[in-house]
Short mmCIF file of C-alpha atoms and ligand atoms in Angstrom, two decimals:
data_model
loop_
_atom_site.label_atom_id
_atom_site.label_comp_id
_atom_site.label_asym_id
_atom_site.label_seq_id
_atom_site.Cartn_x
_atom_site.Cartn_y
_atom_site.Cartn_z
CA UNK A 1 72.88 -11.65 133.54
CA UNK A 2 73.62 -9.34 130.63
CA UNK A 3 69.93 -9.25 129.76
CA UNK A 4 69.05 -7.26 132.82
CA UNK A 5 71.40 -4.47 131.84
CA UNK A 6 70.24 -4.52 128.24
CA UNK A 7 66.62 -4.37 129.31
CA UNK A 8 67.16 -1.65 131.83
CA UNK A 9 68.62 0.75 129.36
CA UNK A 10 65.53 1.30 127.20
CA UNK A 11 63.51 1.61 130.39
CA UNK A 12 65.79 4.29 131.71
CA UNK A 13 65.71 6.09 128.38
CA UNK A 14 61.97 5.76 128.34
CA UNK A 15 61.65 7.23 131.83
CA UNK A 16 63.88 10.14 130.95
CA UNK A 17 61.88 10.73 127.82
CA UNK A 18 58.65 10.82 129.84
CA UNK A 19 60.30 13.11 132.34
CA UNK A 20 61.30 15.51 129.58
CA UNK A 21 57.75 15.51 128.20
CA UNK A 22 56.46 16.23 131.70
CA UNK A 23 58.87 19.11 132.12
CA UNK A 24 57.96 20.59 128.78
CA UNK A 25 54.31 20.34 129.68
CA UNK A 26 54.96 22.12 132.97
CA UNK A 27 56.90 24.85 131.20
CA UNK A 28 54.04 25.30 128.78
CA UNK A 29 51.54 25.52 131.63
CA UNK A 30 53.66 28.08 133.45
CA UNK A 31 54.21 30.04 130.25
CA UNK A 32 50.55 29.85 129.39
CA UNK A 33 49.00 30.49 132.79
CA UNK A 34 51.49 32.52 134.74
CA UNK A 35 52.74 36.03 134.12
CA UNK A 36 56.32 37.30 133.64
CA UNK A 37 56.87 37.40 137.40
CA UNK A 38 56.15 33.72 137.86
CA UNK A 39 58.77 32.79 135.27
CA UNK A 40 61.37 35.02 136.84
CA UNK A 41 60.94 33.61 140.33
CA UNK A 42 61.01 30.11 138.93
CA UNK A 43 64.27 30.84 137.13
CA UNK A 44 65.80 32.42 140.23
CA UNK A 45 64.96 29.45 142.35
CA UNK A 46 66.52 27.14 139.80
CA UNK A 47 69.87 28.95 139.92
CA UNK A 48 69.86 29.46 143.70
CA UNK A 49 69.06 25.87 144.35
CA UNK A 50 71.55 24.50 141.87
CA UNK A 51 72.76 21.17 143.23
CA UNK A 52 76.15 21.79 141.64
CA UNK A 53 78.21 23.20 144.48
CA UNK A 54 81.93 23.63 145.02
CA UNK A 55 84.13 20.71 145.92
CA UNK A 56 81.81 18.12 144.55
CA UNK A 57 83.20 18.15 141.03
CA UNK A 58 85.60 15.30 140.24
CA UNK A 59 87.91 14.53 137.34
CA UNK A 60 89.27 11.09 136.57
CA UNK A 61 91.98 10.79 135.66
CA UNK A 62 93.16 14.12 137.00
CA UNK A 63 96.24 14.18 134.79
CA UNK A 64 97.09 13.53 131.17
CA UNK A 65 99.50 14.35 128.37
CA UNK A 66 99.93 17.83 126.89
CA UNK A 67 98.83 16.37 123.55
CA UNK A 68 95.29 15.97 124.87
CA UNK A 69 92.74 13.81 123.09
CA UNK A 70 92.16 11.55 126.08
CA UNK A 71 88.79 11.19 127.76
CA UNK A 72 88.47 12.67 131.24
CA UNK A 73 85.41 11.65 133.24
CA UNK A 74 83.72 14.56 134.96
CA UNK A 75 81.61 13.79 137.99
CA UNK A 76 78.93 16.27 139.06
CA UNK A 77 76.63 16.00 142.05
CA UNK A 78 72.96 15.49 141.44
CA UNK A 79 70.64 12.73 140.44
CA UNK A 80 71.28 10.76 137.31
CA UNK A 81 68.04 11.99 135.79
CA UNK A 82 68.94 15.63 136.34
CA UNK A 83 72.45 15.15 135.04
CA UNK A 84 71.54 13.10 131.99
CA UNK A 85 69.70 15.95 130.38
CA UNK A 86 72.27 18.64 131.10
CA UNK A 87 74.43 20.38 128.60
CA UNK A 88 77.89 20.38 130.12
CA UNK A 89 81.04 22.11 128.98
CA UNK A 90 84.51 21.96 130.52
CA UNK A 91 87.16 24.61 130.04
CA UNK A 92 90.73 23.39 130.62
CA UNK A 93 92.79 26.45 131.53
CA UNK A 94 92.55 29.09 128.82
CA UNK A 95 91.60 26.62 126.06
CA UNK A 96 88.15 26.95 124.50
CA UNK A 97 85.53 24.91 126.35
CA UNK A 98 84.94 21.35 125.20
CA UNK A 99 81.47 19.79 125.19
CA UNK A 100 81.08 16.82 127.53
CA UNK A 101 78.78 13.94 126.84
CA UNK A 102 76.74 12.13 129.48
CA UNK A 103 77.90 8.54 129.81
CA UNK A 104 75.11 6.19 130.83
CA UNK A 105 77.39 3.51 132.27
CA UNK A 106 79.43 5.87 134.44
CA UNK A 107 76.67 8.31 135.32
CA UNK A 108 79.29 10.98 134.63
CA UNK A 109 80.29 13.19 131.74
CA UNK A 110 83.01 12.25 129.27
CA UNK A 111 85.11 15.22 128.17
CA UNK A 112 87.95 15.02 125.67
CA UNK A 113 90.90 16.96 127.13
CA UNK A 114 92.28 19.57 124.75
CA UNK A 115 96.02 19.90 124.09
CA UNK A 116 98.05 22.31 126.23
CA UNK A 117 101.43 23.89 125.42
CA UNK A 118 103.12 23.22 128.78
CA UNK A 119 103.10 20.39 131.30
CA UNK A 120 101.55 22.38 134.15
CA UNK A 121 98.45 22.18 136.31
CA UNK A 122 95.45 24.17 135.05
CA UNK A 123 92.03 24.86 136.52
CA UNK A 124 89.07 23.24 134.84
CA UNK A 125 85.97 25.42 134.86
CA UNK A 126 82.65 23.68 134.31
CA UNK A 127 79.43 25.08 132.87
CA UNK A 128 76.23 23.12 133.19
CA UNK A 129 73.16 24.28 131.30
CA UNK A 130 74.79 27.64 130.74
CA UNK A 131 75.60 28.24 134.41
CA UNK A 132 79.06 28.25 135.96
CA UNK A 133 79.57 25.42 138.39
CA UNK A 134 81.28 27.01 141.36
CA UNK A 135 84.83 25.99 142.24
CA UNK A 136 87.48 25.00 139.74
CA UNK A 137 89.07 21.55 139.73
CA UNK A 138 92.78 21.11 139.00
CA UNK A 139 93.94 19.03 136.04
CA UNK A 140 97.63 18.32 135.59
CA UNK A 141 99.16 18.25 132.14
CA UNK A 142 102.25 16.07 131.87
CA UNK A 143 104.88 15.39 129.25
CA UNK A 144 104.14 12.50 126.97
CA UNK A 145 104.62 9.59 129.35
CA UNK A 146 102.44 6.70 130.44
CA UNK A 147 99.43 8.20 132.15
CA UNK A 148 99.25 5.25 134.54
CA UNK A 149 102.64 5.99 136.06
CA UNK A 150 103.05 8.28 139.04
CA UNK A 151 103.86 11.79 137.85
CA UNK A 152 107.21 13.43 138.60
CA UNK A 153 106.82 17.06 139.62
CA UNK A 154 109.87 18.99 138.52
CA UNK A 155 110.95 22.16 140.30
CA UNK A 156 112.39 24.44 137.62
CA UNK A 157 113.33 27.16 140.11
CA UNK A 158 115.40 24.62 142.05
CA UNK A 159 117.17 23.72 138.80
CA UNK A 160 117.77 27.43 138.19
CA UNK A 161 119.25 27.83 141.67
CA UNK A 162 121.52 24.87 141.00
CA UNK A 163 122.60 26.45 137.70
CA UNK A 164 123.49 29.65 139.53
CA UNK A 165 125.61 27.77 142.07
CA UNK A 166 127.51 25.99 139.26
CA UNK A 167 127.88 29.19 137.28
CA UNK A 168 129.18 31.21 140.26
CA UNK A 169 132.00 28.72 140.71
CA UNK A 170 132.72 28.12 137.02
CA UNK A 171 136.14 28.95 135.49
CA UNK A 172 135.71 32.30 133.75
CA UNK A 173 137.83 31.55 130.68
CA UNK A 174 136.01 28.31 129.81
CA UNK A 175 132.81 28.22 127.79
CA UNK A 176 129.79 26.75 129.53
CA UNK A 177 128.34 23.75 127.73
CA UNK A 178 125.23 22.28 129.33
CA UNK A 179 124.27 18.69 128.52
CA UNK A 180 120.55 17.96 128.65
CA UNK A 181 120.02 14.23 128.61
CA UNK A 182 117.95 13.73 131.73
CA UNK A 183 114.63 13.49 129.99
CA UNK A 184 111.57 15.62 129.60
CA UNK A 185 110.62 18.36 129.34
CA UNK A 186 113.91 19.23 127.64
CA UNK A 187 112.70 22.53 126.23
CA UNK A 188 111.42 23.87 129.54
CA UNK A 189 114.54 22.73 131.43
CA UNK A 190 116.91 24.30 128.92
CA UNK A 191 114.94 27.54 128.80
CA UNK A 192 114.93 27.76 132.61
CA UNK A 193 118.72 27.27 132.75
CA UNK A 194 119.37 29.73 129.90
CA UNK A 195 117.18 32.29 131.69
CA UNK A 196 119.11 31.85 134.95
CA UNK A 197 122.76 31.76 133.85
CA UNK A 198 124.96 32.38 130.82
CA UNK A 199 125.15 29.25 128.66
CA UNK A 200 127.44 29.15 125.61
CA UNK A 201 126.23 25.84 124.23
CA UNK A 202 123.58 23.22 124.84
CA UNK A 203 124.38 19.59 124.04
CA UNK A 204 121.54 17.12 123.50
CA UNK A 205 121.39 13.46 122.50
CA UNK A 206 118.79 13.75 119.77
CA UNK A 207 117.26 16.02 117.20
CA UNK A 208 113.84 16.19 118.84
CA UNK A 209 115.48 17.54 122.02
CA UNK A 210 117.14 20.30 120.04
CA UNK A 211 113.86 21.17 118.35
CA UNK A 212 112.11 21.31 121.77
CA UNK A 213 114.73 23.78 122.96
CA UNK A 214 114.24 26.03 119.95
CA UNK A 215 110.45 25.79 120.25
CA UNK A 216 110.79 26.80 123.91
CA UNK A 217 112.58 29.95 122.78
CA UNK A 218 116.21 28.98 123.42
CA UNK A 219 118.53 30.93 121.10
CA UNK A 220 121.83 29.53 122.46
CA UNK A 221 123.90 27.40 120.03
CA UNK A 222 122.88 23.74 120.24
CA UNK A 223 124.89 20.64 119.32
CA UNK A 224 123.28 17.26 118.75
CA UNK A 225 125.83 14.85 120.18
CA UNK A 226 126.30 11.25 119.16
CA UNK A 227 125.06 10.25 115.73
CA UNK A 228 122.79 12.25 113.46
CA UNK A 229 121.22 10.89 110.30
CA UNK A 230 122.39 13.18 107.45
CA UNK A 231 118.84 12.94 106.06
CA UNK A 232 117.81 15.16 108.99
CA UNK A 233 120.10 17.99 107.90
CA UNK A 234 117.28 20.14 106.44
CA UNK A 235 115.70 20.22 109.92
CA UNK A 236 119.06 21.08 111.47
CA UNK A 237 119.32 24.03 109.10
CA UNK A 238 115.79 25.21 109.82
CA UNK A 239 116.47 25.23 113.58
CA UNK A 240 120.07 26.45 113.29
CA UNK A 241 121.56 23.36 114.95
CA UNK A 242 125.07 21.94 114.98
CA UNK A 243 125.99 18.30 115.12
CA UNK A 244 128.81 15.79 115.36
CA UNK A 245 130.69 14.65 112.28
CA UNK A 246 131.47 11.05 113.05
CA UNK A 247 132.85 9.43 109.89
CA UNK A 248 134.06 10.07 106.34
CA UNK A 249 130.89 8.49 104.94
CA UNK A 250 128.81 10.85 107.09
CA UNK A 251 130.63 13.87 105.66
CA UNK A 252 130.08 12.62 102.12
CA UNK A 253 126.33 12.12 102.68
CA UNK A 254 126.07 15.48 104.43
CA UNK A 255 127.71 17.16 101.44
CA UNK A 256 125.20 15.61 99.05
CA UNK A 257 122.30 16.88 101.12
CA UNK A 258 123.80 20.32 101.73
CA UNK A 259 124.84 20.95 98.11
CA UNK A 260 121.45 22.04 96.76
CA UNK A 261 120.64 24.08 99.89
CA UNK A 262 123.60 26.43 99.53
CA UNK A 263 123.76 26.52 103.35
CA UNK A 264 126.63 25.75 105.66
CA UNK A 265 126.36 23.34 108.61
CA UNK A 266 128.61 23.75 111.66
CA UNK A 267 130.00 20.40 112.80
CA UNK A 268 132.05 19.08 115.68
CA UNK A 269 134.61 16.48 114.66
CA UNK A 270 134.19 13.76 117.23
CA UNK A 271 137.17 11.55 118.12
CA UNK A 272 136.87 8.24 119.96
CA UNK A 273 140.02 8.46 122.09
CA UNK A 274 139.23 5.27 123.97
CA UNK A 275 135.57 4.98 124.93
CA UNK A 276 134.22 2.77 122.16
CA UNK A 277 131.34 5.00 121.32
CA UNK A 278 130.77 7.83 118.81
CA UNK A 279 133.53 9.34 116.70
CA UNK A 280 136.47 8.36 114.53
CA UNK A 281 139.59 6.71 115.85
CA UNK A 282 142.45 9.17 116.40
CA UNK A 283 144.23 8.05 113.19
CA UNK A 284 141.20 8.99 111.12
CA UNK A 285 140.79 12.44 112.66
CA UNK A 286 143.09 14.30 110.26
CA UNK A 287 141.56 12.84 107.05
CA UNK A 288 138.09 13.65 108.43
CA UNK A 289 139.14 17.19 109.29
CA UNK A 290 140.48 17.59 105.73
CA UNK A 291 137.19 16.32 104.28
CA UNK A 292 135.27 18.82 106.40
CA UNK A 293 137.66 21.61 105.52
CA UNK A 294 137.41 20.79 101.80
CA UNK A 295 133.65 21.10 101.87
CA UNK A 296 132.18 24.56 101.28
CA UNK A 297 129.05 23.31 103.05
CA UNK A 298 130.63 22.33 106.34
CA UNK A 299 132.34 24.44 108.97
CA UNK A 300 134.64 22.78 111.50
CA UNK A 301 133.17 24.42 114.60
CA UNK A 302 134.66 22.09 117.19
CA UNK A 303 136.82 19.08 117.92
CA UNK A 304 135.55 16.84 120.69
CA UNK A 305 135.99 13.61 122.57
CA UNK A 306 134.53 11.97 125.68
CA UNK A 307 136.42 10.49 128.63
CA UNK A 308 135.62 7.06 130.00
CA UNK A 309 137.28 6.87 133.37
CA UNK A 310 137.92 10.13 135.19
CA UNK A 311 139.11 9.64 138.77
CA UNK A 312 139.98 11.89 141.65
CA UNK A 313 143.63 10.78 141.36
CA UNK A 314 143.80 12.15 137.80
CA UNK A 315 145.00 15.54 139.01
CA UNK A 316 148.38 14.05 139.92
CA UNK A 317 148.38 11.68 136.95
CA UNK A 318 147.87 14.62 134.59
CA UNK A 319 150.58 16.65 136.31
CA UNK A 320 152.98 13.71 135.93
CA UNK A 321 151.76 12.96 132.37
CA UNK A 322 151.29 9.37 133.55
CA UNK A 323 150.31 7.59 130.34
CA UNK A 324 149.46 4.43 132.24
CA UNK A 325 146.23 6.10 133.39
CA UNK A 326 143.29 6.06 131.01
CA UNK A 327 142.51 9.76 131.35
CA UNK A 328 146.05 10.83 130.48
CA UNK A 329 146.11 8.32 127.62
CA UNK A 330 142.86 9.70 126.19
CA UNK A 331 144.12 13.26 126.60
CA UNK A 332 147.36 12.47 124.78
CA UNK A 333 145.50 10.86 121.88
CA UNK A 334 143.24 13.90 121.65
CA UNK A 335 146.14 16.35 121.81
CA UNK A 336 148.02 14.47 119.12
CA UNK A 337 145.03 14.41 116.77
CA UNK A 338 144.43 18.13 117.32
CA UNK A 339 148.12 18.86 116.70
CA UNK A 340 147.99 16.97 113.39
CA UNK A 341 144.84 18.80 112.32
CA UNK A 342 146.17 22.21 113.26
CA UNK A 343 149.55 21.31 111.79
CA UNK A 344 147.75 20.91 108.48
CA UNK A 345 146.42 24.46 108.87
CA UNK A 346 142.89 23.33 109.73
CA UNK A 347 140.58 24.16 112.64
CA UNK A 348 142.68 26.87 114.31
CA UNK A 349 139.53 28.42 115.77
CA UNK A 350 137.66 25.17 116.37
CA UNK A 351 136.42 24.80 119.95
CA UNK A 352 138.09 21.94 121.79
CA UNK A 353 135.95 20.10 124.32
CA UNK A 354 136.28 16.75 126.06
CA UNK A 355 135.43 17.23 129.75
CA UNK A 356 132.15 16.62 131.59
CA UNK A 357 130.93 17.01 135.22
CA UNK A 358 133.64 14.77 136.66
CA UNK A 359 136.39 16.93 135.13
CA UNK A 360 134.88 20.07 136.67
CA UNK A 361 134.16 18.43 140.02
CA UNK A 362 137.79 17.25 140.28
CA UNK A 363 139.25 20.60 139.12
CA UNK A 364 141.15 18.88 136.30
CA UNK A 365 141.93 22.17 134.59
CA UNK A 366 144.27 20.67 132.00
CA UNK A 367 141.16 19.00 130.57
CA UNK A 368 139.05 22.15 130.41
CA UNK A 369 140.22 23.25 126.93
CA UNK A 370 137.76 25.77 125.44
CA UNK A 371 134.56 24.35 126.85
CA UNK A 372 133.16 21.74 129.24
CA UNK A 373 130.02 19.74 128.63
CA UNK A 374 128.38 19.58 132.03
CA UNK A 375 125.31 17.43 132.53
CA UNK A 376 124.94 15.47 135.76
CA UNK A 377 126.02 18.29 138.04
CA UNK A 378 122.92 20.23 137.06
CA UNK A 379 120.57 17.34 137.74
CA UNK A 380 121.72 15.69 140.94
CA UNK A 381 118.86 16.05 143.42
CA UNK A 382 120.33 16.32 146.89
CA UNK A 383 118.15 15.90 149.99
CA UNK A 384 118.86 19.53 151.01
CA UNK A 385 118.25 20.83 147.50
CA UNK A 386 115.70 18.53 145.85
CA UNK A 387 114.87 19.11 142.20
CA UNK A 388 111.74 16.99 142.00
CA UNK A 389 109.08 15.19 143.96
CA UNK A 390 107.68 11.83 142.95
CA UNK A 391 105.10 9.93 144.90
CA UNK A 392 102.94 6.85 144.51
CA UNK A 393 100.61 4.98 146.87
CA UNK A 394 100.64 1.51 148.34
CA UNK A 395 97.82 -0.24 146.50
CA UNK A 396 97.81 -3.45 148.51
CA UNK A 397 99.25 -4.73 151.78
CA UNK A 398 99.45 -8.36 152.87
CA UNK A 399 101.64 -10.69 154.89
CA UNK A 400 103.22 -13.52 152.93
CA UNK A 401 103.68 -16.77 154.90
CA UNK A 402 107.17 -18.22 155.36
CA UNK A 403 108.36 -20.20 152.34
CA UNK A 404 106.20 -18.21 149.91
CA UNK A 405 107.47 -17.94 146.33
CA UNK A 406 108.68 -14.59 145.08
CA UNK A 407 108.63 -14.20 141.30
CA UNK A 408 108.59 -16.69 138.39
CA UNK A 409 110.75 -19.73 138.92
CA UNK A 410 110.50 -19.39 142.68
CA UNK A 411 114.21 -18.78 143.02
CA UNK A 412 113.53 -16.74 146.12
CA UNK A 413 111.18 -17.65 148.93
CA UNK A 414 110.35 -15.80 152.12
CA UNK A 415 112.32 -17.09 155.09
CA UNK A 416 109.67 -15.90 157.52
CA UNK A 417 106.23 -14.32 157.44
CA UNK A 418 106.83 -11.07 155.57
CA UNK A 419 104.64 -8.01 155.36
CA UNK A 420 104.68 -6.62 151.83
CA UNK A 421 103.20 -3.60 150.06
CA UNK A 422 102.49 -3.39 146.34
CA UNK A 423 102.94 -0.31 144.19
CA UNK A 424 102.17 -0.17 140.51
CA UNK A 425 103.37 1.28 137.22
CA UNK A 426 106.90 2.23 138.10
CA UNK A 427 109.29 2.73 135.17
CA UNK A 428 112.28 0.44 134.88
CA UNK A 429 115.47 2.49 135.12
CA UNK A 430 119.12 1.62 134.72
CA UNK A 431 119.86 2.34 138.34
CA UNK A 432 118.01 1.30 141.42
CA UNK A 433 114.96 3.30 142.36
CA UNK A 434 114.39 3.76 146.08
CA UNK A 435 110.96 3.53 147.68
CA UNK A 436 110.48 5.41 150.94
CA UNK A 437 107.50 4.55 153.15
CA UNK A 438 106.93 6.47 156.39
CA UNK A 439 110.46 7.84 156.20
CA UNK A 440 112.11 4.47 155.72
CA UNK A 441 113.45 2.83 152.59
CA UNK A 442 111.51 -0.34 151.75
CA UNK A 443 113.60 -3.03 150.00
CA UNK A 444 112.28 -4.28 146.67
CA UNK A 445 111.38 -7.99 146.67
CA UNK A 446 110.16 -8.08 143.08
CA UNK A 447 110.03 -5.47 140.36
CA UNK A 448 107.96 -6.15 137.28
CA UNK A 449 107.45 -2.44 136.68
CA UNK A 450 103.66 -2.85 136.44
CA UNK A 451 103.73 -4.35 139.93
CA UNK A 452 106.49 -3.82 142.46
CA UNK A 453 106.48 -5.77 145.71
CA UNK A 454 108.11 -3.95 148.62
CA UNK A 455 109.29 -5.56 151.81
CA UNK A 456 107.55 -3.72 154.64
CA UNK A 457 108.74 -5.95 157.48
CA UNK A 458 110.76 -3.11 158.99
CA UNK A 459 107.80 -0.71 158.65
CA UNK A 460 105.04 -2.45 160.63
CA UNK A 461 102.74 0.61 160.65
CA UNK A 462 102.64 0.84 156.85
CA UNK A 463 99.13 0.59 155.47
CA UNK A 464 97.26 0.45 152.19
CA UNK A 465 96.97 3.95 150.74
CA UNK A 466 100.20 5.16 152.33
CA UNK A 467 102.19 7.59 150.27
CA UNK A 468 105.40 6.17 148.80
CA UNK A 469 108.17 8.60 147.95
CA UNK A 470 110.15 7.42 144.95
CA UNK A 471 113.74 8.48 144.44
CA UNK A 472 116.01 8.01 141.48
CA UNK A 473 119.11 5.98 142.34
CA UNK A 474 120.34 7.49 145.63
CA UNK A 475 123.79 6.02 144.91
CA UNK A 476 124.39 8.44 142.08
CA UNK A 477 122.82 11.36 143.89
CA UNK A 478 119.27 10.76 142.72
CA UNK A 479 120.26 11.86 139.24
CA UNK A 480 117.11 13.01 137.51
CA UNK A 481 115.99 10.64 134.75
CA UNK A 482 112.67 11.68 133.33
CA UNK A 483 113.20 9.96 130.01
CA UNK A 484 110.14 8.14 128.70
CA UNK A 485 107.87 6.68 129.86
CA UNK A 486 107.84 8.83 133.04
CA UNK A 487 105.15 11.53 132.91
CA UNK A 488 106.42 14.88 134.21
CA UNK A 489 104.71 18.07 135.25
CA UNK A 490 106.16 21.40 136.30
CA UNK A 491 105.56 22.74 139.78
CA UNK A 492 107.38 23.30 143.02
CA UNK A 493 109.21 20.06 143.71
C1 PLP B 1 126.67 12.59 129.20
C2 PLP B 1 127.66 13.27 128.42
C3 PLP B 1 128.24 14.44 128.91
C4 PLP B 1 127.90 14.98 130.27
O1 PLP B 1 128.36 14.11 131.27
P1 PLP B 1 127.99 14.38 132.80
O2 PLP B 1 128.79 13.40 133.53
O3 PLP B 1 126.52 14.12 132.87
O4 PLP B 1 128.31 15.78 133.07
C5 PLP B 1 129.14 15.08 128.11
N1 PLP B 1 129.46 14.60 126.89
C6 PLP B 1 128.93 13.47 126.39
C7 PLP B 1 129.34 12.99 125.05
C8 PLP B 1 128.00 12.78 127.14
O5 PLP B 1 127.45 11.66 126.64
#
């Protein structure tokens, strides 16, 4: 019956209009008939008897991206008629207040959240008709993720403590390279680590990560690993960034772009010693080094590679120079390429780096060279030293009968009546994500990301609304992965 709604609206407007006229008339009568005292006491009563008391203010949603621009519905106590005529303003943290507009359908106010520099929780102060509404409501700013997904709360001080532990045990004659590829907020994570320990280099997968670090105030040298489009070189120069030189064609393009700038770009010659990813094959390393050395616009800052298959047994394999192992084979290819380059009088002071967390964890000191690029070790969230908290709720609970289809194609059916719980908007990750309900891990029956069906048969007490703790793949130490689309905020994990 859409007509009912359509007809009601003018009526409601009409009533409010009449109400306003009545009020104005009353004000005129008071102003005309009463003295100054009458007005004062009237005004006092109005503020004392304000229906807008603490705790009754609501925000939905109560979190959103740092970019702002999204509508947040603000609920205030009081009758619709009182509220509809109010002038309401919401102040998100220290940002200037934004005007909120009464929404007829919701009976609440619609406020457009302003942008905020950091993904943190702020207090929202509300003013209604020029008066402060007592009690502030929290609103959580997150990185740019999907607002519908449960928010990961990252504990930067825990990450700093981890950095200190790694740093305390780190070989003193090796430069500390920290790899940040665990997602957002890259700038805040890098700044926190740089504030806690000495970092010689940051390594990031992409240009925007490097820019975030600089914008967060990180002054440490930064290398963009992998592949960089030479067209981005002007931005690299602006932010004083280094990158990988990965082919002869790349060097040629880089030269063309650098020529008119008169600037010099520091590059790391990347060699693919047997991983199948970025870099030139060992045979092409010397010609590439020569091309870099010939260019007045490029400085050979480093020579790098990445290992595919480090194992705990590599300590002995390296000692025995056992070329049948992949690590020793990769090392020998790297050493040979470096010897050729240096034999040609190039790159004597270039930093050599090939090792990551696994090299450090296994004390493979013959792979330390000048610097290690350590990533995972910083971001493994152990139960005794968690780095994040991440929770969702069970949105629905039901018991599926025996023989019930699970998923399209019905390739799986329940073998017996099975209690299940549904959670929603969970990002798809490479590794398994674990769901813990009432202290127990609930197996995943179906994962469509938007809806995940959990098997609750071993957790008979589980109920709708229960908190679900989500963990990144426990098999690789709950390695933090807050890459998009996960929304992240900063707080105590
Ligand atoms: C990921 C990565 C690292 C860091 O590896 P971890 O195992 O996370 O320490 C170092 N170098 C490159 C090229 C990488 O891709």
